[in-house]
Coordinates of C-alpha atoms in Angstrom, one line a residue:
Chain A
M1 CA 135.8 91.4 101.3
R2 CA 134.6 88.5 99.4
T3 CA 132.0 88.4 96.2
R4 CA 129.1 86.9 98.9
D5 CA 129.3 88.6 101.5
K6 CA 129.0 92.0 99.5
I7 CA 126.1 91.4 97.2
I8 CA 124.6 90.0 100.4
M9 CA 125.4 94.3 101.4
T10 CA 124.4 95.9 98.8
S11 CA 121.4 93.9 99.4
L12 CA 120.0 94.5 102.7
E13 CA 121.0 98.3 101.4
L14 CA 119.0 98.0 98.3
F15 CA 116.0 96.9 100.2
N16 CA 115.8 98.9 102.7
E17 CA 116.1 102.0 101.0
Q18 CA 114.2 100.5 98.3
G19 CA 112.0 97.7 99.0
E20 CA 112.5 94.3 98.9
R21 CA 109.6 94.2 96.1
N22 CA 111.0 97.4 93.8
V23 CA 115.0 95.4 93.4
T24 CA 115.6 92.6 91.7
T25 CA 118.8 90.3 91.4
N26 CA 119.6 92.6 88.1
H27 CA 119.5 95.0 90.2
I28 CA 121.3 94.3 92.8
A29 CA 124.4 92.7 89.9
S30 CA 124.2 96.1 88.5
H31 CA 125.0 98.2 91.7
M32 CA 127.7 95.8 92.0
G33 CA 128.9 95.8 88.7
I34 CA 129.1 92.1 88.8
S35 CA 127.4 89.7 85.7
P36 CA 124.0 88.5 87.1
G37 CA 125.0 85.3 86.0
N38 CA 128.5 86.2 89.0
L39 CA 125.2 86.4 91.6
Y40 CA 123.6 83.6 90.4
Y41 CA 127.7 81.8 91.1
H42 CA 126.3 81.9 94.8
F43 CA 122.6 82.5 95.4
K44 CA 120.3 80.9 93.2
N45 CA 117.6 83.4 93.1
K46 CA 116.3 86.5 95.5
S47 CA 115.0 84.0 98.2
E48 CA 118.5 83.1 98.8
I49 CA 119.5 86.5 99.2
I50 CA 116.6 87.2 102.1
F51 CA 117.6 83.9 103.3
D52 CA 120.7 85.3 103.8
I53 CA 120.3 88.8 105.7
Y54 CA 117.5 87.1 107.2
L55 CA 119.9 85.1 109.2
Q56 CA 122.1 87.9 110.0
Y57 CA 119.6 88.8 112.1
E58 CA 118.7 86.5 113.6
G59 CA 122.0 86.1 114.8
L60 CA 122.7 89.9 115.5
V61 CA 119.6 89.2 118.4
D62 CA 120.6 85.7 119.4
N63 CA 123.4 87.4 120.3
Y64 CA 122.2 90.9 122.4
L65 CA 119.1 89.1 124.0
R66 CA 120.9 87.2 127.0
L67 CA 121.3 87.9 130.5
P68 CA 123.7 89.0 132.1
Q69 CA 126.2 86.6 134.0
G70 CA 127.2 86.3 137.2
R71 CA 125.1 89.7 137.9
A72 CA 121.9 90.7 138.3
L73 CA 119.9 92.7 135.9
E74 CA 120.1 96.7 136.1
I75 CA 117.9 99.6 134.8
N76 CA 120.7 100.4 132.0
D77 CA 120.4 96.8 131.5
K78 CA 117.1 97.4 130.1
V79 CA 117.5 100.3 128.0
N80 CA 120.3 99.2 126.4
Y81 CA 118.2 96.0 125.4
L82 CA 114.8 98.2 124.2
T83 CA 118.7 100.7 122.2
A84 CA 119.7 97.3 120.8
V85 CA 116.6 95.8 119.0
F86 CA 116.1 99.1 118.1
E87 CA 118.8 99.8 116.0
G88 CA 117.9 96.4 115.1
L89 CA 114.9 96.6 113.8
W90 CA 116.0 99.6 111.7
A91 CA 118.9 98.0 110.2
F92 CA 117.5 95.8 108.7
R93 CA 113.8 97.3 107.9
F94 CA 113.0 95.4 104.9
L95 CA 112.7 92.7 107.1
H96 CA 110.0 94.2 109.6
R97 CA 107.8 96.6 106.8
D98 CA 106.9 93.7 104.6
L99 CA 107.5 90.6 107.3
Q100 CA 103.9 89.0 107.2
H101 CA 104.6 88.6 102.7
L102 CA 108.0 87.4 102.4
L103 CA 107.6 84.9 105.7
Q104 CA 103.9 83.5 102.9
S105 CA 106.1 84.1 100.3
D106 CA 109.3 81.3 102.4
E107 CA 108.3 78.1 104.3
R108 CA 111.8 77.2 105.3
L109 CA 111.5 81.6 106.9
H110 CA 109.4 81.6 108.0
R111 CA 109.3 77.9 109.9
R112 CA 112.9 79.3 110.7
Y113 CA 111.0 82.8 112.4
N114 CA 109.2 80.7 114.3
A115 CA 111.6 78.9 116.1
F116 CA 113.0 82.5 116.7
F117 CA 110.1 84.0 118.2
Q118 CA 109.2 81.5 120.6
R119 CA 113.7 81.9 121.3
C120 CA 112.7 85.6 122.2
L121 CA 109.9 84.9 123.7
S122 CA 111.7 82.3 126.0
R123 CA 114.2 85.5 126.2
T124 CA 112.0 88.6 127.4
Q125 CA 110.1 86.7 129.2
D126 CA 113.4 85.8 131.6
I127 CA 114.1 89.1 131.3
Y128 CA 111.1 90.2 133.2
F129 CA 112.1 87.8 135.5
G130 CA 115.1 89.1 136.8
L131 CA 113.5 92.4 137.0
N132 CA 111.0 91.0 139.6
Q133 CA 114.4 89.3 141.6
A134 CA 116.9 93.2 140.8
G135 CA 113.2 93.8 142.2
I136 CA 112.4 96.7 139.9
I137 CA 109.9 95.5 139.1
R138 CA 106.9 92.8 141.0
A139 CA 105.1 90.7 138.7
S140 CA 103.9 87.6 138.7
E141 CA 104.5 84.8 136.3
D142 CA 101.1 85.8 134.5
E143 CA 101.4 89.0 133.9
I144 CA 105.4 88.9 133.6
K145 CA 104.0 85.9 130.6
A146 CA 101.3 89.1 129.6
L147 CA 103.7 91.2 129.5
A148 CA 106.6 89.3 127.6
L149 CA 104.1 88.6 124.8
N150 CA 102.5 92.4 124.5
T151 CA 105.7 93.7 124.6
W152 CA 106.7 91.6 121.3
I153 CA 103.6 92.8 119.1
V154 CA 104.6 95.7 120.1
V155 CA 108.0 95.6 119.0
T156 CA 107.5 93.3 115.6
S157 CA 104.8 95.6 115.1
W158 CA 106.5 99.3 115.0
F159 CA 107.7 99.0 111.9
S160 CA 104.2 98.2 110.0
F161 CA 102.2 100.8 113.0
L162 CA 104.0 103.8 111.8
H163 CA 103.7 103.1 108.0
T164 CA 100.1 102.2 108.6
N165 CA 98.8 104.9 111.0
L166 CA 100.9 107.4 110.3
L167 CA 103.0 108.2 106.8
V168 CA 100.1 108.4 104.3
D169 CA 101.1 111.0 102.1
D170 CA 105.3 111.3 101.0
T171 CA 106.4 114.3 103.3
R172 CA 106.0 111.8 106.4
K173 CA 109.4 109.4 106.0
E174 CA 110.3 106.6 107.9
S175 CA 113.7 107.8 110.4
K176 CA 115.8 106.3 113.1
E177 CA 113.9 108.8 114.8
L178 CA 110.4 107.9 114.5
L179 CA 111.5 103.9 115.4
K180 CA 113.2 105.2 117.9
S181 CA 109.6 105.9 119.8
G182 CA 108.9 103.0 119.9
I183 CA 111.1 102.2 123.0
Y184 CA 108.5 104.4 125.5
Q185 CA 105.7 102.4 124.0
I186 CA 108.3 99.8 125.5
F187 CA 108.4 100.8 129.0
S188 CA 104.8 102.3 129.5
L189 CA 103.7 98.4 129.4
E190 CA 106.3 97.8 131.9
R191 CA 105.5 101.2 134.3
P192 CA 103.1 99.9 135.8
Y193 CA 105.4 96.8 137.4
L194 CA 108.2 99.1 138.3
T195 CA 108.6 99.0 142.4
E196 CA 108.7 102.6 144.2
P197 CA 112.5 102.9 144.1
Y198 CA 113.3 102.8 140.8
Q199 CA 110.0 104.9 139.5
E200 CA 112.0 108.3 139.2
E201 CA 115.4 107.3 136.9
V202 CA 113.2 104.7 134.8
A203 CA 110.6 107.7 134.0
R204 CA 113.6 109.7 132.7
L205 CA 114.8 107.5 131.0
A206 CA 111.9 106.8 128.9
A207 CA 111.4 110.2 128.5
Q208 CA 114.6 110.0 126.4
F209 CA 112.4 108.7 123.7
G210 CA 109.2 109.9 123.1
P211 CA 107.0 110.5 123.0
P212 CA 107.0 112.3 119.4
I213 CA 104.5 110.4 118.6
G214 CA 101.9 112.2 120.1
Q215 CA 102.7 115.4 118.7
I216 CA 103.7 113.8 114.4
M217 CA 99.7 112.0 115.1
S218 CA 98.5 116.5 115.8
L219 CA 100.2 117.4 112.9
G220 CA 97.9 115.1 110.8
E221 CA 94.7 116.2 108.5
A222 CA 93.6 114.4 109.9
S223 CA 90.9 115.3 112.6
S224 CA 90.3 113.9 116.4
P225 CA 87.3 116.3 117.0
A226 CA 85.4 115.8 120.0
L227 CA 83.3 112.8 119.4
F228 CA 81.2 112.3 122.6
Chain B
M1 CA 69.5 91.5 98.0
R2 CA 70.5 94.0 95.7
T3 CA 72.9 92.8 93.9
R4 CA 75.1 95.5 94.2
D5 CA 74.5 94.6 98.1
K6 CA 74.9 90.9 97.0
I7 CA 78.4 91.8 95.6
I8 CA 80.1 93.2 98.6
M9 CA 78.7 90.4 100.9
T10 CA 80.4 87.6 97.8
S11 CA 83.2 89.3 98.4
L12 CA 83.9 89.9 101.9
E13 CA 82.8 85.8 102.0
L14 CA 85.3 84.9 99.4
F15 CA 87.8 87.3 100.3
N16 CA 87.6 85.4 104.3
E17 CA 87.8 82.8 103.0
Q18 CA 90.2 82.4 100.3
G19 CA 92.1 85.6 100.9
E20 CA 92.0 89.0 98.3
R21 CA 94.4 88.1 96.4
N22 CA 93.6 84.9 95.3
V23 CA 89.8 86.1 94.5
T24 CA 89.0 88.1 90.6
T25 CA 87.0 90.1 90.1
N26 CA 85.4 87.1 87.3
H27 CA 85.9 84.5 90.8
I28 CA 83.1 86.7 92.6
A29 CA 81.4 87.8 89.0
S30 CA 81.2 83.6 88.8
H31 CA 80.4 82.3 92.5
M32 CA 77.0 84.5 91.7
G33 CA 75.7 83.8 87.6
I34 CA 76.5 86.9 87.3
S35 CA 78.5 88.6 84.3
P36 CA 81.4 90.1 84.8
G37 CA 79.8 93.3 83.2
N38 CA 77.2 93.2 85.6
L39 CA 80.0 93.5 88.0
Y40 CA 81.5 96.3 86.9
Y41 CA 78.5 97.8 86.0
H42 CA 78.7 98.7 89.8
F43 CA 81.9 98.6 90.4
K44 CA 84.3 99.0 88.5
N45 CA 87.2 97.5 89.9
K46 CA 88.4 95.1 93.0
S47 CA 89.4 98.2 94.8
E48 CA 85.9 99.7 94.5
I49 CA 84.8 97.1 96.3
I50 CA 87.4 97.1 98.8
F51 CA 86.7 100.3 99.5
D52 CA 82.7 100.1 99.8
I53 CA 83.7 96.2 102.1
Y54 CA 86.4 99.0 104.1
L55 CA 83.5 101.4 104.8
Q56 CA 80.7 98.5 105.8
Y57 CA 83.3 98.0 108.6
E58 CA 84.7 101.8 110.1
G59 CA 81.1 102.2 110.2
L60 CA 80.5 99.1 112.3
V61 CA 83.2 100.1 114.7
D62 CA 82.2 103.3 114.9
N63 CA 79.4 102.7 116.0
Y64 CA 80.0 100.9 118.9
L65 CA 83.2 102.9 120.1
R66 CA 81.2 105.3 121.9
L67 CA 81.2 106.4 125.3
P68 CA 77.1 105.2 127.3
Q69 CA 75.0 108.4 127.6
G70 CA 74.0 110.4 130.3
R71 CA 75.6 107.3 132.5
A72 CA 79.1 106.4 133.8
L73 CA 81.3 103.6 132.8
E74 CA 81.7 100.0 134.0
I75 CA 83.3 96.2 134.3
N76 CA 81.1 95.0 131.6
D77 CA 80.9 97.6 128.7
K78 CA 84.6 96.3 128.5
V79 CA 83.9 93.1 128.1
N80 CA 81.7 94.8 125.5
Y81 CA 83.7 97.1 123.6
L82 CA 86.2 93.8 124.0
T83 CA 84.1 91.1 122.1
A84 CA 82.3 93.9 119.6
V85 CA 86.1 94.9 118.5
F86 CA 87.8 91.5 118.2
E87 CA 84.0 90.4 115.8
G88 CA 84.6 92.8 114.6
L89 CA 88.0 92.4 112.8
W90 CA 87.0 88.2 112.9
A91 CA 84.1 89.5 110.3
F92 CA 86.7 91.7 108.1
R93 CA 89.2 89.7 109.2
F94 CA 90.9 90.3 105.0
L95 CA 91.0 93.2 106.2
H96 CA 94.0 92.8 109.1
R97 CA 95.3 89.5 107.7
D98 CA 97.1 92.1 105.1
L99 CA 96.4 95.2 105.8
Q100 CA 99.5 97.0 104.7
H101 CA 99.4 95.8 101.7
L102 CA 95.9 97.3 101.3
L103 CA 97.0 100.9 101.9
Q104 CA 100.0 100.4 100.5
S105 CA 97.9 99.4 97.0
D106 CA 94.9 102.5 97.2
E107 CA 95.8 106.7 98.3
R108 CA 92.6 106.8 99.4
L109 CA 91.8 103.7 101.9
H110 CA 95.0 104.7 103.6
R111 CA 94.1 108.3 104.1
R112 CA 90.8 107.4 105.8
Y113 CA 92.1 104.6 106.8
N114 CA 94.6 107.2 109.3
A115 CA 92.0 109.6 109.5
F116 CA 90.4 106.7 111.7
F117 CA 93.0 105.8 113.5
Q118 CA 93.4 108.5 114.8
R119 CA 89.5 108.4 115.4
C120 CA 90.3 105.7 116.8
L121 CA 92.5 106.8 119.0
S122 CA 90.4 109.7 120.4
R123 CA 87.8 107.4 121.6
T124 CA 90.1 104.4 123.1
Q125 CA 91.3 107.7 125.3
D126 CA 88.3 108.4 126.0
I127 CA 87.3 104.5 127.6
Y128 CA 90.3 105.0 129.4
F129 CA 89.8 108.2 130.2
G130 CA 86.1 107.3 131.6
L131 CA 86.9 104.2 133.8
N132 CA 89.3 106.3 135.6
Q133 CA 86.6 108.4 135.7
A134 CA 84.6 106.4 137.2
G135 CA 87.3 104.8 139.4
I136 CA 87.5 101.1 138.1
I137 CA 91.6 102.3 136.9
R138 CA 93.2 104.9 138.5
A139 CA 95.9 106.3 135.8
S140 CA 97.7 109.9 134.6
E141 CA 97.4 111.1 131.3
D142 CA 100.1 110.0 129.8
E143 CA 99.5 106.1 131.5
I144 CA 96.2 106.9 129.2
K145 CA 97.7 107.5 126.1
A146 CA 100.2 105.0 126.1
L147 CA 97.7 102.5 127.2
A148 CA 95.0 104.1 124.4
L149 CA 98.2 103.4 122.2
N150 CA 100.0 99.8 123.1
T151 CA 95.6 99.1 123.6
W152 CA 95.3 100.5 118.8
I153 CA 98.5 98.0 118.2
V154 CA 98.1 94.8 120.1
V155 CA 94.3 94.9 118.1
T156 CA 94.8 96.4 115.5
S157 CA 98.4 93.7 115.1
W158 CA 96.3 89.9 116.6
F159 CA 95.8 88.8 113.1
S160 CA 99.2 89.4 111.8
F161 CA 100.9 88.7 115.1
L162 CA 99.2 84.6 114.8
H163 CA 99.6 84.4 111.2
T164 CA 103.6 86.3 111.6
N165 CA 104.6 83.2 114.3
L166 CA 101.8 81.3 115.7
L167 CA 99.9 79.2 111.6
V168 CA 102.8 78.0 110.4
D169 CA 102.0 75.2 109.3
D170 CA 98.9 73.7 107.7
T171 CA 98.0 71.9 111.2
R172 CA 96.9 75.4 112.7
K173 CA 93.7 77.0 111.1
E174 CA 92.6 80.7 112.5
S175 CA 89.6 80.1 114.3
K176 CA 86.8 83.1 115.8
E177 CA 88.4 81.0 119.8
L178 CA 91.9 82.1 118.4
L179 CA 91.1 84.9 117.6
K180 CA 89.8 85.9 120.9
S181 CA 92.5 84.9 122.6
G182 CA 93.5 88.8 122.1
I183 CA 91.3 89.8 124.9
Y184 CA 93.2 88.5 126.9
Q185 CA 96.1 90.3 126.0
I186 CA 94.3 93.9 125.6
F187 CA 93.1 92.6 129.3
S188 CA 96.4 92.3 131.1
L189 CA 97.4 95.9 129.5
E190 CA 95.1 97.2 131.6
R191 CA 95.3 95.2 134.4
P192 CA 97.6 96.5 136.5
Y193 CA 96.0 99.8 136.6
L194 CA 92.5 98.2 138.2
T195 CA 91.4 100.0 140.9
E196 CA 91.0 96.7 144.1
P197 CA 87.8 97.1 144.0
Y198 CA 87.8 96.0 140.8
Q199 CA 90.5 93.9 140.3
E200 CA 89.1 90.1 141.2
E201 CA 86.0 90.9 139.2
V202 CA 88.0 91.3 136.0
A203 CA 90.2 88.7 136.5
R204 CA 87.1 86.3 136.4
L205 CA 86.1 87.8 133.3
A206 CA 89.5 87.8 131.2
A207 CA 90.2 84.1 132.2
Q208 CA 86.8 83.3 130.3
F209 CA 89.5 84.8 126.9
G210 CA 92.4 83.1 128.2
P211 CA 94.9 82.1 127.0
P212 CA 95.5 79.3 125.1
I213 CA 98.1 81.5 123.2
G214 CA 100.2 79.8 125.3
Q215 CA 99.1 76.9 125.1
I216 CA 99.6 76.4 121.1
M217 CA 102.6 77.4 121.0
S218 CA 103.6 75.2 123.5
L219 CA 102.9 72.6 121.3
G220 CA 104.9 74.0 119.0
E221 CA 107.7 72.0 116.7
A222 CA 110.1 74.6 117.6
S223 CA 111.2 74.0 121.1
S224 CA 112.2 77.3 123.7
P225 CA 114.8 75.5 125.6
A226 CA 116.6 77.1 129.1
L227 CA 119.4 79.3 127.4
F228 CA 121.1 80.7 130.1

């Protein structure tokens, strides 16, 4: 593996495990057993590394968020999209833990991310239009646009939702399983639009992914007394 | 007004306008024309001020997020809840711009916020159960729970959604109007569950609030070419 690729891989691993703010370029070089000078030869600073990692993430999503060619959408496509989306969130989780901070620190990244958002939103709409055309959901254009935007918000906020509201103490750690419970929430956004022949099958598929969030929340120290 | 209250009010104003990270206790004291020592007499540090402001926000929400006593819910209640929610987001917008960072910096605040989240989620569920009971929506218990959680996520992520995805350059500023377009998104979450007699009226109410987001996005420099 080329040194440049190894720097990217090591950085992603360290950022994911320790948080981007806690990892310096010196940590990365030392973890790889190379000199800081060697690292700087490839990347002038940490922002350059982050930008490169982000490009990999973007490429991954651009690759799977496509309508199938020459055939209608099927129920399983939806499961595959969601699984890929959440696998990607997990693999690049440091980006999603603290996205706003990263974007505020790098204007080039922010502009690039904005174009990515517009592209993803447009593709998500196309997927919902495709499900509509295949008779799997029935929704108007306005409904599909609002649904696509809500899907984007829930997907991209899921990580910070978990951290803000659930992972309050050290006994609860982020995990791929916890992350995937977000898939259940996305299914629930779409559920009311499902046509009758697909309701049972989709309910069965969605049930695989949740809802453990409810169980985790009820373990919380904070009580939710009946307030009314 | 007592000095303590004036510190709170001034801090909230400065945090909202300039961002919490850019405002020090010295800025606050100087803006009020008092000595830093006088400020420290009331608050030992900035975290204490933030915690106190947060308590005011929490009190505000606890106060309006209640079911009406002795009568069924009506359509207008929903509008009033949403207007109050988004007014509160706006009045305390520095909290919502960068919540994860604030919570990570103060464990006491994080635990308190977690209890608040559980309470709000439970009350949001109660409101949806109330709308169900009043015949305004028709949804199962599972659907209401997922709907309440999605509502929480979209409401609390709306500010960071705007900053991350829309307010990319200086020509676009956060505004109360932009913020309120989030109300349209919340209506869209609930829309498929509305019973027939209420669909038209709610559509008319929701239309007041949006959707300018679509218009704003289409002004973006980033093009959304047809990708398929």
